[in-house]
XYZ file of C-alpha atoms in Angstrom:
367
model
C -0.206 0.068 -0.397
C 1.688 3.242 -1.172
C -0.480 6.954 -0.144
C -0.103 10.260 -0.653
C -2.172 12.783 1.050
C -2.878 16.418 2.503
C -2.077 16.210 6.821
C -5.878 17.858 6.779
C -7.287 14.936 4.474
C -5.983 12.582 7.124
C -6.228 14.616 10.150
C -10.248 15.128 10.762
C -10.858 11.130 9.753
C -7.909 10.425 12.926
C -9.881 12.558 14.968
C -12.799 11.105 14.427
C -12.191 7.470 14.816
C -10.074 8.346 17.607
C -12.873 9.122 19.647
C -14.254 5.427 20.159
C -10.406 4.173 20.361
C -9.682 3.520 24.346
C -6.022 4.089 25.761
C -6.374 1.365 27.289
C -6.957 -1.874 25.145
C -7.520 -5.820 26.288
C -6.676 -6.494 22.689
C -3.568 -4.820 20.815
C -5.444 -4.760 17.567
C -7.973 -2.130 18.859
C -5.300 0.197 19.608
C -5.197 0.442 16.006
C -7.248 2.117 12.972
C -7.903 0.491 9.814
C -7.323 2.289 6.851
C -8.168 1.666 3.479
C -7.985 2.697 -0.045
C -9.282 1.920 -3.343
C -11.913 3.515 -5.801
C -10.860 7.193 -5.598
C -11.706 6.767 -1.563
C -9.557 6.922 1.608
C -11.592 5.080 4.132
C -10.716 5.003 8.522
C -12.165 2.306 10.916
C -12.050 2.807 14.649
C -13.637 0.074 17.111
C -13.703 -0.387 20.592
C -15.751 -4.033 20.012
C -19.193 -1.687 21.089
C -18.823 1.681 18.753
C -17.738 0.909 15.576
C -16.844 4.786 13.469
C -16.039 4.663 9.751
C -15.091 7.639 7.882
C -14.547 7.735 4.017
C -13.590 10.978 1.865
C -12.475 10.998 -1.639
C -8.660 10.844 -2.522
C -7.059 12.724 -4.986
C -3.840 10.652 -5.732
C -5.586 6.905 -5.309
C -4.571 3.679 -4.968
C -5.184 0.235 -3.576
C -4.490 -1.320 -0.051
C -5.132 -1.529 3.694
C -3.320 -1.522 6.838
C -3.705 -1.199 10.340
C -1.845 1.846 11.982
C -1.482 2.844 15.766
C -4.126 5.224 15.575
C -3.118 7.889 18.719
C 0.232 7.732 17.356
C -0.797 8.679 14.000
C -2.520 11.348 14.910
C -0.303 12.892 17.473
C 2.195 13.165 14.426
C -0.352 14.635 11.987
C -1.204 17.040 14.817
C 2.336 18.353 14.567
C 3.148 18.460 11.571
C 2.762 22.169 9.562
C -0.484 22.946 7.834
C -1.154 21.659 4.124
C 1.879 19.147 4.985
C 2.256 15.865 2.400
C 1.981 12.921 3.808
C 3.568 9.548 2.189
C 2.230 6.551 3.529
C 4.120 2.797 2.566
C 3.764 -0.247 3.648
C 7.059 -2.210 4.139
C 6.964 -5.602 5.750
C 5.206 -5.389 9.325
C 5.831 -1.551 9.340
C 4.930 1.346 7.507
C 6.960 4.294 6.430
C 5.601 7.967 6.979
C 7.362 10.565 5.355
C 7.026 14.375 5.226
C 9.123 17.209 4.157
C 12.167 16.377 6.588
C 10.553 13.894 9.341
C 10.328 10.346 8.959
C 8.841 7.579 11.239
C 8.348 3.898 11.229
C 5.285 2.510 12.679
C 4.827 -1.046 13.434
C 1.284 -2.556 11.981
C -0.809 -5.728 12.866
C -2.325 -7.870 10.576
C -5.512 -6.559 8.941
C -6.981 -10.313 9.021
C -7.073 -9.720 12.692
C -9.050 -6.572 13.253
C -12.559 -6.384 14.260
C -15.675 -5.500 12.385
C -19.230 -5.493 13.758
C -21.239 -7.982 12.125
C -23.628 -6.921 9.274
C -26.897 -6.288 10.113
C -30.370 -6.816 8.828
C -32.025 -3.354 8.669
C -35.303 -4.630 10.037
C -36.364 -0.127 10.398
C -34.846 2.964 8.563
C -35.492 6.183 10.244
C -34.884 9.621 8.215
C -34.649 12.727 10.566
C -32.628 16.430 10.236
C -29.287 16.714 11.886
C -30.282 19.646 13.973
C -33.541 17.897 15.456
C -31.582 14.548 16.483
C -29.052 16.880 18.177
C -31.590 18.702 19.861
C -33.388 15.611 20.819
C -30.595 14.130 22.647
C -29.024 17.289 24.290
C -32.488 17.541 25.778
C -32.634 13.869 26.989
C -29.102 12.111 28.125
C -28.245 13.908 31.108
C -30.638 11.799 32.828
C -28.988 8.450 31.873
C -28.066 6.260 34.961
C -24.510 5.431 35.363
C -23.022 2.334 36.096
C -26.548 1.191 37.267
C -26.983 -2.601 38.105
C -30.497 -2.212 35.809
C -28.256 -2.320 32.437
C -31.239 -1.470 31.066
C -31.222 2.172 32.166
C -27.381 2.912 31.351
C -28.337 4.046 27.736
C -30.772 6.077 26.078
C -33.921 4.695 24.893
C -35.405 5.631 21.162
C -38.749 4.612 20.365
C -40.059 4.820 16.780
C -43.233 5.421 15.534
C -45.316 6.613 12.582
C -43.740 10.370 12.335
C -42.061 10.668 15.132
C -38.454 9.861 17.331
C -39.226 9.851 20.933
C -36.252 9.691 23.324
C -36.210 8.932 26.791
C -33.613 8.487 30.017
C -33.967 7.837 33.143
C -31.639 7.099 36.116
C -34.512 6.147 38.614
C -34.839 9.193 40.583
C -35.199 11.530 37.427
C -36.728 11.146 33.410
C -36.280 13.338 30.321
C -38.547 12.901 27.167
C -38.375 14.739 24.336
C -39.699 14.232 20.614
C -39.062 15.110 16.992
C -40.604 14.537 13.367
C -38.865 12.167 11.444
C -39.588 9.815 8.401
C -40.168 6.108 9.687
C -40.379 2.953 7.481
C -40.457 -0.322 8.683
C -43.804 -1.825 10.372
C -44.718 -0.676 13.541
C -43.629 0.883 16.854
C -39.957 -0.135 17.920
C -37.850 0.791 20.877
C -34.104 0.438 21.401
C -31.635 1.379 23.985
C -28.581 2.956 22.972
C -25.205 2.441 25.515
C -24.074 5.793 27.078
C -20.841 5.406 24.787
C -23.197 5.556 21.005
C -25.000 8.285 22.535
C -21.910 10.260 23.489
C -20.380 9.367 20.119
C -23.621 10.170 18.352
C -23.577 13.659 20.194
C -20.031 14.840 19.380
C -20.677 13.935 15.489
C -24.188 16.100 15.251
C -24.136 19.483 14.070
C -27.189 21.997 14.192
C -27.849 21.584 10.741
C -31.054 21.139 7.968
C -28.926 17.676 6.551
C -30.494 14.569 6.846
C -29.469 11.633 9.049
C -30.492 8.070 7.874
C -30.638 5.754 11.168
C -31.103 1.870 10.454
C -31.961 -0.397 13.268
C -31.243 -4.143 13.387
C -31.528 -6.488 15.908
C -28.690 -5.614 17.637
C -27.246 -2.572 16.329
C -28.162 0.754 15.359
C -26.409 2.573 12.316
C -26.369 6.183 12.147
C -24.842 7.565 8.689
C -23.853 11.646 9.206
C -22.494 13.371 5.988
C -19.183 11.048 5.531
C -19.339 9.412 8.494
C -20.764 5.945 9.572
C -21.330 5.080 13.311
C -22.696 1.738 14.397
C -23.314 1.041 18.097
C -23.956 -2.323 19.545
C -27.903 -1.872 21.569
C -28.500 -3.085 25.329
C -30.437 -6.225 25.330
C -33.392 -5.460 27.547
C -37.026 -4.059 28.533
C -36.710 -0.058 28.777
C -39.399 0.673 31.931
C -43.399 1.863 31.228
C -42.028 5.672 31.327
C -45.559 6.600 30.844
C -46.770 5.596 34.065
C -43.702 7.616 35.724
C -45.951 10.987 34.411
C -47.460 12.611 36.944
C -51.336 12.459 35.517
C -53.267 14.436 37.776
C -51.632 17.806 39.412
C -53.505 20.268 41.542
C -50.886 22.707 42.288
C -49.672 24.675 38.726
C -46.357 26.880 38.724
C -45.311 29.081 35.576
C -42.077 30.955 36.378
C -39.495 32.634 34.578
C -36.768 29.885 33.646
C -33.169 32.200 34.121
C -35.004 33.474 36.967
C -35.393 30.150 38.779
C -31.853 28.718 37.397
C -30.040 31.852 38.958
C -31.814 31.760 41.944
C -31.454 28.001 42.262
C -27.820 27.701 41.395
C -26.697 30.240 44.027
C -28.734 28.486 46.800
C -27.312 24.997 46.058
C -23.909 26.325 46.888
C -25.026 25.953 50.470
C -26.744 22.710 50.325
C -25.056 19.592 51.544
C -22.958 18.525 48.965
C -23.898 14.652 48.718
C -27.456 15.210 48.608
C -27.502 18.989 47.259
C -31.472 19.319 48.463
C -33.144 22.314 48.305
C -36.727 23.138 50.023
C -39.210 24.722 48.080
C -41.630 26.939 50.062
C -44.719 27.655 47.151
C -47.421 29.936 48.692
C -49.284 33.126 46.930
C -47.466 34.069 44.111
C -43.911 33.805 46.148
C -41.020 30.714 45.758
C -38.696 30.474 48.221
C -35.449 28.345 47.908
C -33.956 27.394 50.913
C -31.121 25.186 51.563
C -28.674 24.590 54.420
C -25.537 22.342 54.995
C -24.110 20.614 58.092
C -21.698 23.276 58.821
C -25.148 25.366 59.705
C -24.712 27.566 56.772
C -28.055 28.664 54.895
C -29.049 30.071 51.701
C -32.645 31.615 50.673
C -33.484 33.004 47.591
C -37.342 34.260 46.829
C -38.864 34.708 43.289
C -42.291 35.870 42.220
C -44.328 32.712 40.527
C -47.738 32.424 38.479
C -49.412 30.228 41.159
C -52.165 28.021 41.525
C -53.283 26.105 44.029
C -52.890 25.555 48.088
C -49.712 26.085 50.029
C -46.799 23.387 49.689
C -43.258 22.703 51.151
C -41.219 20.109 48.984
C -37.459 19.328 48.630
C -35.799 18.439 45.481
C -32.078 17.743 44.310
C -30.937 21.243 42.954
C -28.865 19.259 40.247
C -31.871 17.196 38.992
C -33.848 20.452 38.798
C -31.086 22.738 36.766
C -30.426 19.689 34.565
C -33.940 20.496 33.547
C -34.321 23.764 33.327
C -30.976 23.861 31.145
C -33.020 21.598 28.472
C -35.718 23.529 28.496
C -35.392 26.407 25.636
C -38.795 28.558 26.637
C -38.327 31.712 28.421
C -40.733 30.161 30.752
C -41.602 26.690 32.235
C -44.648 25.294 33.992
C -44.110 22.774 37.039
C -46.539 20.626 37.786
C -47.028 19.367 41.236
C -49.764 17.620 43.560
C -48.067 16.789 47.063
C -44.671 16.826 49.008
C -44.512 13.169 48.496
C -44.842 12.967 44.597
C -42.820 13.599 41.399
C -42.778 17.009 39.813
C -43.488 17.375 36.249
C -41.485 20.345 34.378
C -42.569 21.723 31.227
C -41.840 24.594 28.492
C -44.727 26.748 28.737
C -44.775 26.741 24.868
C -42.830 24.832 22.596
C -43.717 22.998 19.133
C -41.247 19.799 20.440
C -42.534 18.085 23.218
C -40.362 17.937 26.289
C -41.229 16.722 29.961
C -38.786 16.308 32.781
C -39.911 14.240 35.892
C -38.181 14.968 39.212
C -38.920 13.015 42.618
C -39.100 14.678 45.777
C -36.688 14.685 48.315
C -37.091 14.610 52.140
C -34.943 17.081 53.235
């Protein structure tokens, strides 16, 4: 294999595939990226056996061949070379020579036949969605995923595909985030999949706020997402997601409307003096006033008072400030609604006015 390429043509694909390659690998081959040239294009592949990233680009000086190269070292070399530098790669036995100007490198390779590939998937459902909508869908829900929970099905983002929409739901058992957007869905009945945290993080990193179309292909055990010149394949979590609709509060007799930024700033300041472990903040709501109060084991206290539109009897309820702040940061409207019933029941946070459906549930705390 012999390849001549501009530094910039190799740098971006290397940055993308390196995002899925872990620094510490159990298999040496997983520290390498597969480089393949042919038919006037260059393709780079990186995987950790859970997520596979494939990046393709047109190649002016084409050839044929393939090799596996140490991904991190190759990326570091490309980063430190001058802009617009021309790079020559040539295989020689079990090594690759890399030349650029007066720079010379020799990198070890491993057999291409040993490089793992996620199995070919039989596509059960095909979905097309605007890139910007998919990006916002993930941004508004991913924060509620569990981390290393023994209930493994919570350690990911549930995506539900139905006629004309995608719905995303995440929960860690203490709070829940739900959002949905329009999409073209083909392939039969409603289907739910659970994308693991690593896949969600990598997908979020790839997406931009554009009007371009992203294609999602759903298989039995995998999800493949095609964004511009990148194809990302992620394994799915094999499990049944909880019946999330039963968690959504249905009958709330207390309704509050408040300026989002006003509440967020007040809660941020109050939580400074909350217990560092539990981050509990008490809400006292009555007669158009919300008082947010916090204290900690050092006997320090904080109180903020803001005006709200409120319907219902007075209520005192405690929340984890971090959970409420995450929901407020995900809502983009000027005002938000909070639906409450009693101090022992979950609170529902909604955008006051928004085309996209967003719902956030936060369980109360005993303070």
